[in-house]
mmCIF file of C-alpha atoms and ligand atoms in Angstrom:
data_model
loop_
_atom_site.group_PDB
_atom_site.id
_atom_site.type_symbol
_atom_site.label_atom_id
_atom_site.label_comp_id
_atom_site.label_asym_id
_atom_site.label_seq_id
_atom_site.Cartn_x
_atom_site.Cartn_y
_atom_site.Cartn_z
ATOM 1 C CA MET X 30 -2.154 22.746 15.899
ATOM 2 C CA SER X 31 0.932 21.397 17.606
ATOM 3 C CA SER X 32 4.537 22.147 16.781
ATOM 4 C CA VAL X 33 7.904 20.573 17.211
ATOM 5 C CA HIS X 34 9.252 22.495 20.165
ATOM 6 C CA LEU X 35 12.619 21.010 20.908
ATOM 7 C CA ILE X 36 15.527 22.891 19.428
ATOM 8 C CA PHE X 37 18.987 21.574 20.097
ATOM 9 C CA CYS X 38 22.243 21.060 18.397
ATOM 10 C CA MET X 39 25.260 19.003 19.338
ATOM 11 C CA ALA X 40 28.201 17.333 17.636
ATOM 12 C CA VAL X 41 30.670 14.480 18.085
ATOM 13 C CA LEU X 42 33.292 13.180 15.622
ATOM 14 C CA ALA X 43 32.446 10.436 13.122
ATOM 15 C CA GLY X 44 32.981 8.448 9.859
ATOM 16 C CA GLY X 45 31.587 5.369 8.037
ATOM 17 C CA THR X 46 28.104 4.653 6.672
ATOM 18 C CA VAL X 47 24.847 5.182 8.520
ATOM 19 C CA THR X 48 21.866 3.029 7.651
ATOM 20 C CA THR X 49 18.424 4.215 8.590
ATOM 21 C CA ARG X 50 15.551 2.061 9.698
ATOM 22 C CA ILE X 51 12.018 3.408 9.993
ATOM 23 C CA ILE X 52 9.784 1.908 12.661
ATOM 24 C CA PRO X 53 6.246 3.368 12.655
ATOM 25 C CA ARG X 54 4.280 3.141 15.923
ATOM 26 C CA TYR X 55 0.839 4.257 17.048
ATOM 27 C CA ASP X 56 2.388 6.965 19.252
ATOM 28 C CA GLY X 57 4.896 8.241 16.761
ATOM 29 C CA LEU X 58 7.716 7.357 14.441
ATOM 30 C CA LEU X 59 10.974 5.780 15.499
ATOM 31 C CA MET X 60 14.069 6.212 13.325
ATOM 32 C CA GLU X 61 17.063 4.053 14.036
ATOM 33 C CA LEU X 62 20.407 5.171 12.643
ATOM 34 C CA THR X 63 23.135 2.554 12.820
ATOM 35 C CA SER X 64 26.748 3.095 11.881
ATOM 36 C CA ASP X 65 29.748 0.825 11.700
ATOM 37 C CA GLU X 66 31.719 3.725 13.130
ATOM 38 C CA THR X 67 31.018 6.416 15.686
ATOM 39 C CA ILE X 68 27.960 8.606 15.019
ATOM 40 C CA THR X 69 28.170 12.356 15.199
ATOM 41 C CA ASP X 70 24.781 13.502 16.191
ATOM 42 C CA SER X 71 23.973 16.988 15.162
ATOM 43 C CA ILE X 72 20.266 17.661 15.123
ATOM 44 C CA THR X 73 18.672 20.971 14.184
ATOM 45 C CA VAL X 74 14.948 21.524 14.365
ATOM 46 C CA THR X 75 13.300 24.388 12.439
ATOM 47 C CA GLY X 76 9.553 24.205 12.646
ATOM 48 C CA TYR X 77 8.575 20.969 11.015
ATOM 49 C CA PHE X 78 11.997 20.470 9.449
ATOM 50 C CA VAL X 79 14.457 18.331 11.349
ATOM 51 C CA ASN X 80 17.982 18.167 9.994
ATOM 52 C CA VAL X 81 20.099 15.266 11.278
ATOM 53 C CA ARG X 82 23.824 15.159 10.433
ATOM 54 C CA PRO X 83 25.378 11.953 11.685
ATOM 55 C CA GLY X 84 28.595 13.006 9.951
ATOM 56 C CA ASN X 85 28.733 9.730 7.981
ATOM 57 C CA ARG X 86 27.417 8.708 4.616
ATOM 58 C CA VAL X 87 23.695 8.295 5.193
ATOM 59 C CA VAL X 88 21.573 5.689 3.422
ATOM 60 C CA MET X 89 17.867 6.556 3.596
ATOM 61 C CA PRO X 90 15.062 4.119 2.790
ATOM 62 C CA ASP X 91 14.008 4.941 -0.716
ATOM 63 C CA THR X 92 10.332 4.312 -1.115
ATOM 64 C CA TYR X 93 8.709 4.288 2.305
ATOM 65 C CA LEU X 94 7.116 7.502 3.621
ATOM 66 C CA PRO X 95 5.143 6.884 6.791
ATOM 67 C CA PHE X 96 2.272 9.225 7.549
ATOM 68 C CA TRP X 97 4.133 11.306 10.173
ATOM 69 C CA VAL X 98 6.491 12.494 7.456
ATOM 70 C CA CYS X 99 5.800 14.775 4.435
ATOM 71 C CA GLY X 100 9.150 13.973 2.959
ATOM 72 C CA TRP X 101 12.875 13.561 3.488
ATOM 73 C CA GLU X 102 15.939 14.503 1.600
ATOM 74 C CA THR X 103 19.539 13.549 1.854
ATOM 75 C CA ASP X 104 21.899 16.537 2.250
ATOM 76 C CA ALA X 105 24.064 17.396 -0.755
ATOM 77 C CA ASP X 106 27.211 15.961 0.881
ATOM 78 C CA SER X 107 25.326 12.758 1.961
ATOM 79 C CA SER X 108 26.427 13.195 5.538
ATOM 80 C CA GLY X 109 22.976 14.129 6.812
ATOM 81 C CA PHE X 110 19.326 14.353 5.912
ATOM 82 C CA THR X 111 16.336 16.570 6.536
ATOM 83 C CA VAL X 112 12.948 15.186 7.518
ATOM 84 C CA GLU X 113 9.811 17.283 7.004
ATOM 85 C CA LEU X 114 7.267 16.303 9.602
ATOM 86 C CA THR X 115 3.494 16.710 9.526
ATOM 87 C CA ASP X 116 1.760 18.557 12.317
ATOM 88 C CA ALA X 117 0.770 15.229 13.876
ATOM 89 C CA VAL X 118 4.230 15.186 15.404
ATOM 90 C CA ASP X 119 4.493 17.093 18.660
ATOM 91 C CA SER X 120 8.051 16.629 19.842
ATOM 92 C CA LEU X 121 11.325 14.977 19.116
ATOM 93 C CA GLU X 122 13.287 12.787 21.535
ATOM 94 C CA TYR X 123 16.546 11.098 20.835
ATOM 95 C CA CYS X 124 19.263 9.005 22.419
ATOM 96 C CA LEU X 125 22.636 7.759 21.404
ATOM 97 C CA SER X 126 23.904 4.308 22.384
ATOM 98 C CA GLU X 127 26.865 4.027 24.757
ATOM 99 C CA ASP X 128 29.228 2.970 21.948
ATOM 100 C CA ASN X 129 27.926 5.900 19.866
ATOM 101 C CA GLN X 130 26.989 3.592 16.990
ATOM 102 C CA VAL X 131 23.207 3.738 17.230
ATOM 103 C CA LEU X 132 21.160 6.951 17.278
ATOM 104 C CA LEU X 133 17.474 6.661 18.002
ATOM 105 C CA LEU X 134 15.166 9.508 17.045
ATOM 106 C CA PHE X 135 11.593 9.401 18.211
ATOM 107 C CA PHE X 136 9.089 11.767 16.627
ATOM 108 C CA ARG X 137 6.325 11.675 19.229
ATOM 109 C CA ALA X 138 2.723 12.138 18.066
ATOM 110 C CA ALA X 139 0.655 14.761 19.861
ATOM 111 C CA GLU X 140 -2.057 12.160 20.334
ATOM 112 C CA PRO X 141 -1.555 8.499 19.692
ATOM 113 C CA LEU X 142 -3.411 7.216 16.672
ATOM 114 C CA VAL X 143 -3.947 10.611 15.058
ATOM 115 C CA PHE X 144 -3.563 10.086 11.367
ATOM 116 C CA PRO X 145 -2.979 13.275 9.437
ATOM 117 C CA GLU X 146 -4.533 13.890 6.039
ATOM 118 C CA LEU X 147 -2.353 12.203 3.514
ATOM 119 C CA SER X 148 -1.299 14.345 0.649
ATOM 120 C CA TRP X 149 0.863 13.880 -2.389
ATOM 121 C CA ASN X 150 0.156 17.215 -3.963
ATOM 122 C CA GLY X 151 3.740 18.289 -3.480
ATOM 123 C CA PRO X 152 6.088 17.205 -6.264
ATOM 124 C CA PRO X 153 7.196 13.716 -5.344
ATOM 125 C CA GLU X 154 10.955 13.557 -5.821
ATOM 126 C CA GLU X 155 10.935 10.357 -7.763
ATOM 127 C CA PRO X 156 7.528 8.758 -7.577
ATOM 128 C CA PHE X 157 7.807 5.070 -6.914
ATOM 129 C CA CYS X 158 6.273 3.398 -9.886
ATOM 130 C CA ILE X 159 6.991 -0.171 -10.779
ATOM 131 C CA ASP X 160 8.743 -1.004 -13.943
ATOM 132 C CA SER X 161 5.993 -2.080 -16.263
ATOM 133 C CA SER X 162 8.461 -4.120 -18.347
ATOM 134 C CA LEU X 163 8.934 -6.442 -15.373
ATOM 135 C CA VAL X 164 8.065 -9.941 -16.429
ATOM 136 C CA TYR X 165 8.001 -12.935 -14.198
ATOM 137 C CA SER X 166 9.651 -15.946 -15.773
ATOM 138 C CA ASP X 167 10.772 -18.421 -13.149
ATOM 139 C CA SER X 168 10.205 -21.766 -14.885
ATOM 140 C CA SER X 169 10.245 -23.720 -11.591
ATOM 141 C CA ILE X 170 7.184 -21.829 -10.419
ATOM 142 C CA ILE X 171 5.391 -22.303 -13.691
ATOM 143 C CA ALA X 172 6.198 -26.008 -13.513
ATOM 144 C CA ALA X 173 4.826 -26.200 -9.954
ATOM 145 C CA LEU X 174 1.577 -24.553 -11.054
ATOM 146 C CA GLU X 175 1.214 -26.963 -13.939
ATOM 147 C CA LEU X 176 1.365 -29.772 -11.399
ATOM 148 C CA GLY X 177 -1.409 -28.063 -9.444
ATOM 149 C CA GLN X 178 0.960 -27.055 -6.650
ATOM 150 C CA GLN X 179 0.991 -23.661 -5.047
ATOM 151 C CA SER X 180 3.773 -21.125 -5.640
ATOM 152 C CA PRO X 181 6.664 -22.434 -3.510
ATOM 153 C CA TRP X 182 7.203 -19.170 -1.701
ATOM 154 C CA LEU X 183 3.749 -19.264 -0.065
ATOM 155 C CA ASP X 184 5.078 -21.610 2.619
ATOM 156 C CA ASP X 185 6.055 -18.696 4.760
ATOM 157 C CA PHE X 186 3.604 -15.852 4.988
ATOM 158 C CA ASP X 187 5.828 -12.787 4.963
ATOM 159 C CA CYS X 188 4.993 -10.414 2.119
ATOM 160 C CA ILE X 189 1.805 -8.596 1.165
ATOM 161 C CA VAL X 190 1.272 -6.468 -1.931
ATOM 162 C CA ILE X 191 -1.232 -3.623 -1.603
ATOM 163 C CA ASP X 192 -2.523 -2.349 -4.878
ATOM 164 C CA PRO X 193 -4.273 1.048 -4.890
ATOM 165 C CA GLY X 194 -6.565 1.034 -7.923
ATOM 166 C CA HIS X 195 -5.952 3.331 -10.941
ATOM 167 C CA GLY X 196 -3.556 6.303 -10.781
ATOM 168 C CA GLY X 197 -1.914 8.861 -13.025
ATOM 169 C CA ARG X 198 -3.774 9.288 -16.293
ATOM 170 C CA ASP X 199 -6.409 6.793 -15.133
ATOM 171 C CA PRO X 200 -8.567 8.549 -12.490
ATOM 172 C CA GLY X 201 -10.907 5.585 -11.990
ATOM 173 C CA ALA X 202 -14.493 6.550 -11.138
ATOM 174 C CA VAL X 203 -15.238 10.217 -10.453
ATOM 175 C CA GLY X 204 -17.783 11.221 -7.765
ATOM 176 C CA PRO X 205 -20.517 13.840 -8.173
ATOM 177 C CA GLU X 206 -18.327 16.307 -6.261
ATOM 178 C CA GLY X 207 -15.356 15.519 -8.407
ATOM 179 C CA THR X 208 -13.525 13.111 -6.070
ATOM 180 C CA TYR X 209 -11.249 10.726 -7.925
ATOM 181 C CA GLU X 210 -11.301 7.064 -7.088
ATOM 182 C CA LYS X 211 -7.496 6.896 -7.639
ATOM 183 C CA ASP X 212 -6.901 9.409 -4.819
ATOM 184 C CA ARG X 213 -9.192 7.823 -2.211
ATOM 185 C CA ALA X 214 -7.939 4.320 -3.071
ATOM 186 C CA LEU X 215 -4.316 5.471 -2.619
ATOM 187 C CA GLU X 216 -5.045 7.108 0.727
ATOM 188 C CA ILE X 217 -6.721 4.014 2.089
ATOM 189 C CA ALA X 218 -4.020 1.749 0.702
ATOM 190 C CA LEU X 219 -1.310 3.843 2.367
ATOM 191 C CA LEU X 220 -3.132 3.599 5.658
ATOM 192 C CA VAL X 221 -3.413 -0.172 5.240
ATOM 193 C CA ARG X 222 0.318 -0.311 4.657
ATOM 194 C CA ASP X 223 1.160 1.843 7.645
ATOM 195 C CA ILE X 224 -1.188 0.042 10.045
ATOM 196 C CA LEU X 225 0.144 -3.311 8.922
ATOM 197 C CA ASN X 226 3.695 -2.015 9.454
ATOM 198 C CA ILE X 227 2.724 -1.013 12.958
ATOM 199 C CA ARG X 228 0.868 -4.154 13.897
ATOM 200 C CA ARG X 229 3.081 -6.727 12.143
ATOM 201 C CA PRO X 230 6.494 -5.070 11.547
ATOM 202 C CA GLU X 231 8.013 -8.393 10.537
ATOM 203 C CA LEU X 232 5.764 -8.521 7.413
ATOM 204 C CA GLU X 233 7.016 -6.966 4.230
ATOM 205 C CA ILE X 234 4.359 -4.662 2.802
ATOM 206 C CA VAL X 235 4.859 -3.526 -0.739
ATOM 207 C CA MET X 236 2.816 -1.056 -2.807
ATOM 208 C CA THR X 237 2.222 -1.290 -6.547
ATOM 209 C CA ARG X 238 2.157 2.504 -6.412
ATOM 210 C CA SER X 239 2.639 4.935 -3.564
ATOM 211 C CA SER X 240 2.063 8.109 -5.463
ATOM 212 C CA ASP X 241 -0.247 9.359 -8.208
ATOM 213 C CA CYS X 242 1.237 7.435 -11.083
ATOM 214 C CA TYR X 243 -0.048 5.109 -13.757
ATOM 215 C CA VAL X 244 0.678 1.386 -13.476
ATOM 216 C CA SER X 245 -0.790 -1.018 -16.008
ATOM 217 C CA LEU X 246 -2.950 -3.829 -14.738
ATOM 218 C CA GLY X 247 -0.589 -6.558 -15.862
ATOM 219 C CA ALA X 248 2.402 -4.855 -14.290
ATOM 220 C CA ARG X 249 0.671 -4.898 -10.895
ATOM 221 C CA THR X 250 0.442 -8.654 -10.564
ATOM 222 C CA ARG X 251 3.770 -9.281 -12.339
ATOM 223 C CA PHE X 252 5.278 -7.106 -9.653
ATOM 224 C CA ALA X 253 3.551 -9.103 -6.890
ATOM 225 C CA ASN X 254 4.845 -12.340 -8.467
ATOM 226 C CA GLU X 255 8.309 -10.868 -8.750
ATOM 227 C CA ARG X 256 8.246 -9.909 -5.087
ATOM 228 C CA LYS X 257 6.970 -13.423 -4.208
ATOM 229 C CA ALA X 258 4.067 -11.911 -2.357
ATOM 230 C CA ASP X 259 1.800 -14.144 -0.289
ATOM 231 C CA LEU X 260 -1.266 -11.966 -0.741
ATOM 232 C CA PHE X 261 -2.442 -9.403 -3.286
ATOM 233 C CA ILE X 262 -5.071 -6.868 -2.213
ATOM 234 C CA SER X 263 -6.424 -4.388 -4.714
ATOM 235 C CA ILE X 264 -8.271 -1.410 -3.210
ATOM 236 C CA HIS X 265 -10.950 0.470 -5.162
ATOM 237 C CA CYS X 266 -14.053 2.617 -4.784
ATOM 238 C CA ASN X 267 -17.208 1.471 -6.513
ATOM 239 C CA ALA X 268 -19.363 3.323 -9.010
ATOM 240 C CA ALA X 269 -22.780 2.661 -10.549
ATOM 241 C CA VAL X 270 -25.128 4.385 -12.910
ATOM 242 C CA ASN X 271 -27.743 4.255 -10.182
ATOM 243 C CA SER X 272 -26.561 7.056 -7.890
ATOM 244 C CA SER X 273 -28.246 5.468 -4.834
ATOM 245 C CA ALA X 274 -26.176 2.272 -5.077
ATOM 246 C CA ASN X 275 -24.207 2.012 -1.845
ATOM 247 C CA GLY X 276 -22.215 -0.273 0.396
ATOM 248 C CA PHE X 277 -19.057 -2.346 0.282
ATOM 249 C CA GLU X 278 -18.201 -5.561 -1.515
ATOM 250 C CA THR X 279 -15.177 -7.778 -2.035
ATOM 251 C CA PHE X 280 -14.393 -9.711 -5.150
ATOM 252 C CA PHE X 281 -12.189 -12.654 -5.960
ATOM 253 C CA LEU X 282 -11.348 -13.838 -9.411
ATOM 254 C CA SER X 283 -13.517 -15.980 -11.591
ATOM 255 C CA ARG X 284 -16.041 -15.531 -14.371
ATOM 256 C CA ALA X 285 -18.489 -12.828 -13.320
ATOM 257 C CA ARG X 286 -21.592 -14.413 -11.857
ATOM 258 C CA SER X 287 -24.243 -11.684 -11.859
ATOM 259 C CA ASP X 288 -25.076 -8.690 -13.998
ATOM 260 C CA ASP X 289 -23.960 -6.411 -11.202
ATOM 261 C CA SER X 290 -20.608 -8.122 -10.868
ATOM 262 C CA ARG X 291 -20.201 -7.972 -14.623
ATOM 263 C CA ALA X 292 -20.800 -4.211 -14.530
ATOM 264 C CA VAL X 293 -18.139 -3.689 -11.855
ATOM 265 C CA GLU X 294 -15.826 -5.978 -13.789
ATOM 266 C CA MET X 295 -16.297 -3.960 -17.010
ATOM 267 C CA LEU X 296 -15.689 -0.737 -15.099
ATOM 268 C CA GLU X 297 -12.441 -1.897 -13.485
ATOM 269 C CA ASN X 298 -11.206 -3.622 -16.622
ATOM 270 C CA SER X 299 -11.801 -0.536 -18.739
ATOM 271 C CA VAL X 300 -8.480 0.707 -17.349
ATOM 272 C CA ILE X 301 -6.833 -1.392 -20.026
ATOM 273 C CA GLU X 302 -7.829 1.362 -22.449
ATOM 274 C CA TYR X 303 -5.247 3.560 -20.777
ATOM 275 C CA ASP X 304 -2.424 1.155 -21.527
ATOM 276 C CA GLU X 305 -0.080 2.421 -24.153
ATOM 277 C CA GLY X 306 -0.119 0.329 -27.273
ATOM 278 C CA TYR X 307 -3.279 -1.434 -26.243
ATOM 279 C CA ASN X 308 -5.595 -2.060 -29.117
ATOM 280 C CA THR X 309 -8.959 -3.507 -28.202
ATOM 281 C CA ALA X 310 -9.441 -4.953 -31.640
ATOM 282 C CA ASN X 311 -6.499 -7.284 -31.699
ATOM 283 C CA HIS X 312 -5.074 -7.389 -28.226
ATOM 284 C CA ASP X 313 -4.658 -10.708 -26.604
ATOM 285 C CA PHE X 314 -2.630 -11.827 -23.689
ATOM 286 C CA ARG X 315 -0.665 -14.530 -25.440
ATOM 287 C CA ASP X 316 2.208 -12.066 -25.643
ATOM 288 C CA ASP X 317 2.467 -12.133 -21.908
ATOM 289 C CA ALA X 318 5.346 -14.267 -20.741
ATOM 290 C CA LEU X 319 3.070 -15.790 -18.185
ATOM 291 C CA SER X 320 0.133 -17.132 -20.099
ATOM 292 C CA PHE X 321 -3.277 -16.381 -18.701
ATOM 293 C CA LEU X 322 -4.215 -19.989 -18.974
ATOM 294 C CA LEU X 323 -1.551 -20.634 -16.360
ATOM 295 C CA ALA X 324 -2.853 -17.702 -14.328
ATOM 296 C CA ASP X 325 -6.291 -19.336 -14.352
ATOM 297 C CA ILE X 326 -4.765 -22.563 -13.038
ATOM 298 C CA ALA X 327 -3.040 -20.508 -10.307
ATOM 299 C CA GLN X 328 -6.278 -18.794 -9.372
ATOM 300 C CA ASN X 329 -8.038 -22.155 -9.145
ATOM 301 C CA ILE X 330 -5.367 -23.283 -6.693
ATOM 302 C CA TYR X 331 -5.945 -20.152 -4.628
ATOM 303 C CA LEU X 332 -9.705 -19.939 -5.151
ATOM 304 C CA GLU X 333 -10.556 -21.235 -1.726
ATOM 305 C CA ARG X 334 -8.136 -18.954 0.087
ATOM 306 C CA SER X 335 -9.037 -15.952 -2.023
ATOM 307 C CA SER X 336 -12.723 -16.450 -1.266
ATOM 308 C CA SER X 337 -12.005 -17.036 2.420
ATOM 309 C CA LEU X 338 -10.042 -13.759 2.597
ATOM 310 C CA ALA X 339 -12.884 -11.977 0.763
ATOM 311 C CA VAL X 340 -15.386 -13.303 3.308
ATOM 312 C CA THR X 341 -13.146 -12.220 6.174
ATOM 313 C CA ILE X 342 -12.822 -8.702 4.718
ATOM 314 C CA GLN X 343 -16.591 -8.437 4.276
ATOM 315 C CA GLU X 344 -17.164 -9.554 7.917
ATOM 316 C CA SER X 345 -14.585 -7.111 9.190
ATOM 317 C CA MET X 346 -16.119 -4.238 7.153
ATOM 318 C CA ALA X 347 -19.625 -5.206 8.371
ATOM 319 C CA GLU X 348 -18.405 -5.033 11.937
ATOM 320 C CA ARG X 349 -16.901 -1.544 11.475
ATOM 321 C CA PHE X 350 -19.753 -0.154 9.387
ATOM 322 C CA PRO X 351 -23.004 -1.681 10.695
ATOM 323 C CA GLY X 352 -24.915 1.169 9.032
ATOM 324 C CA SER X 353 -23.516 0.477 5.551
ATOM 325 C CA SER X 354 -24.944 -2.102 3.245
ATOM 326 C CA ASN X 355 -22.994 -5.350 3.068
ATOM 327 C CA ARG X 356 -23.174 -6.343 -0.607
ATOM 328 C CA GLY X 357 -21.286 -9.563 0.084
ATOM 329 C CA VAL X 358 -18.545 -11.501 -1.569
ATOM 330 C CA LYS X 359 -18.697 -11.645 -5.321
ATOM 331 C CA GLN X 360 -16.811 -13.217 -8.186
ATOM 332 C CA ALA X 361 -15.712 -11.366 -11.267
ATOM 333 C CA GLY X 362 -13.077 -11.570 -13.907
ATOM 334 C CA PHE X 363 -10.822 -8.697 -13.040
ATOM 335 C CA TYR X 364 -7.722 -8.425 -15.201
ATOM 336 C CA VAL X 365 -5.858 -6.965 -12.272
ATOM 337 C CA LEU X 366 -6.247 -10.224 -10.359
ATOM 338 C CA ARG X 367 -5.698 -12.559 -13.302
ATOM 339 C CA GLY X 368 -1.946 -12.724 -13.280
ATOM 340 C CA ALA X 369 -1.553 -13.132 -9.525
ATOM 341 C CA LEU X 370 0.242 -16.283 -8.430
ATOM 342 C CA MET X 371 -1.055 -15.986 -4.874
ATOM 343 C CA PRO X 372 -4.450 -15.492 -3.170
ATOM 344 C CA SER X 373 -5.831 -12.191 -4.332
ATOM 345 C CA VAL X 374 -8.915 -10.035 -3.740
ATOM 346 C CA LEU X 375 -10.300 -6.689 -4.850
ATOM 347 C CA VAL X 376 -12.128 -4.572 -2.256
ATOM 348 C CA GLU X 377 -14.679 -1.972 -3.288
ATOM 349 C CA ILE X 378 -14.744 0.235 -0.167
ATOM 350 C CA ALA X 379 -17.825 2.381 -0.932
ATOM 351 C CA PHE X 380 -19.623 3.987 -3.898
ATOM 352 C CA ILE X 381 -17.902 7.159 -5.009
ATOM 353 C CA SER X 382 -20.858 7.674 -7.372
ATOM 354 C CA ASN X 383 -23.180 8.012 -4.374
ATOM 355 C CA SER X 384 -22.873 11.546 -2.878
ATOM 356 C CA ASN X 385 -23.266 10.338 0.742
ATOM 357 C CA GLU X 386 -20.564 7.740 0.293
ATOM 358 C CA GLU X 387 -18.376 10.170 -1.651
ATOM 359 C CA ARG X 388 -18.511 12.374 1.415
ATOM 360 C CA MET X 389 -17.688 9.407 3.623
ATOM 361 C CA LEU X 390 -14.641 8.687 1.480
ATOM 362 C CA GLN X 391 -13.538 12.289 1.929
ATOM 363 C CA SER X 392 -13.438 11.742 5.704
ATOM 364 C CA LEU X 393 -10.196 10.592 7.234
ATOM 365 C CA ASP X 394 -12.058 8.739 10.019
ATOM 366 C CA PHE X 395 -13.886 6.660 7.443
ATOM 367 C CA ARG X 396 -10.754 5.882 5.458
ATOM 368 C CA LEU X 397 -8.926 4.977 8.652
ATOM 369 C CA ALA X 398 -11.727 2.691 9.775
ATOM 370 C CA SER X 399 -11.805 1.045 6.317
ATOM 371 C CA ALA X 400 -8.053 0.525 6.435
ATOM 372 C CA GLU X 401 -8.261 -0.970 9.906
ATOM 373 C CA ALA X 402 -11.072 -3.284 8.808
ATOM 374 C CA ILE X 403 -8.908 -4.578 5.956
ATOM 375 C CA VAL X 404 -5.909 -4.977 8.257
ATOM 376 C CA ASP X 405 -7.967 -6.913 10.813
ATOM 377 C CA ALA X 406 -9.089 -9.270 8.069
ATOM 378 C CA VAL X 407 -5.587 -9.707 6.608
ATOM 379 C CA LEU X 408 -4.145 -10.556 10.045
ATOM 380 C CA ALA X 409 -6.975 -13.007 10.742
ATOM 381 C CA PHE X 410 -6.298 -14.606 7.360
ATOM 382 C CA ALA X 411 -2.516 -14.678 8.050
ATOM 383 C CA GLU X 412 -3.166 -16.557 11.322
ATOM 384 C CA LYS X 413 -4.774 -19.363 9.348
ATOM 385 C CA GLN X 414 -1.864 -19.784 6.893
HETATM 386 ZN ZN1 ZN F 24 -11.556 0.926 -9.542
#
């Protein structure tokens, strides 16, 4: 186990507001602090806790926690912050610009590309959960869809929504050893986000959830529409009554075509039972501001691209996991994809109901390789847009 070994402390005078930018890299994490006035850098390192006091009002990014960091907290007087690092970080380097307005901190990884176990067991300060009351209601977009045109924002490919399946009171499928689908899906999704941030820092990557919290199916796509995302990727682990079922498959939206697809569809759609106020007897989606008829039109517009992304993901997974069974691209009627006004897919990484694959899902190497396979496919897809 490595440790942060640099201990230093220094101070200069300062004022103003400091904004913080987080730039993840394969060899560590770069933090850029920029101030409109002079920065006072005062850095104290205690074990894995690094306290930085620029002496100005600090604005920290609110939702993004890259994997080198367990957490961060703004000091009570707002003039500094403390970062808690994971043991993947070996040392800290820093430099201050000549005009004393930019402070760069580099948390260097012991070994490049070492991804620590992700954990959210600690109490998340304020878990980022999207507002489920969020409703998309831009009439110009609805009008475009009715004319069979794509959502206008898709012209520039700059935002991807990653959707870890289940969460909170909805555990998803549970493996024979008690592994929850919601946990493994979140871990893989966070890796996808972080690797995308590294490889294409100009893309905006947004999560429908980044902690163990419940988000309704409808809220997930409404959120993606609200953020004008260009791609929606839902990440899940599969389950089947037959405990020897294995392999990976990717779905895009349509009526389920085979009995197998219908089974997966029923399993994933059963989440709706966890929605407050949902009543299976009389629920229908007409209440939704965006009618599902319109969503169907949207998905027809994106059908080709959604299926092309699904194919690319399957190819990419097959390349990474030649020993696993490639179950192919399938079509099913997932509620979680139905409201998406952009190309969307649902990836079933492996079968959590199969004890071999449950063990695979418990391994960080496997989760990392799965995340990289998805990222490769997304970037190949983005090239074609
Ligand atoms: Zn699922």
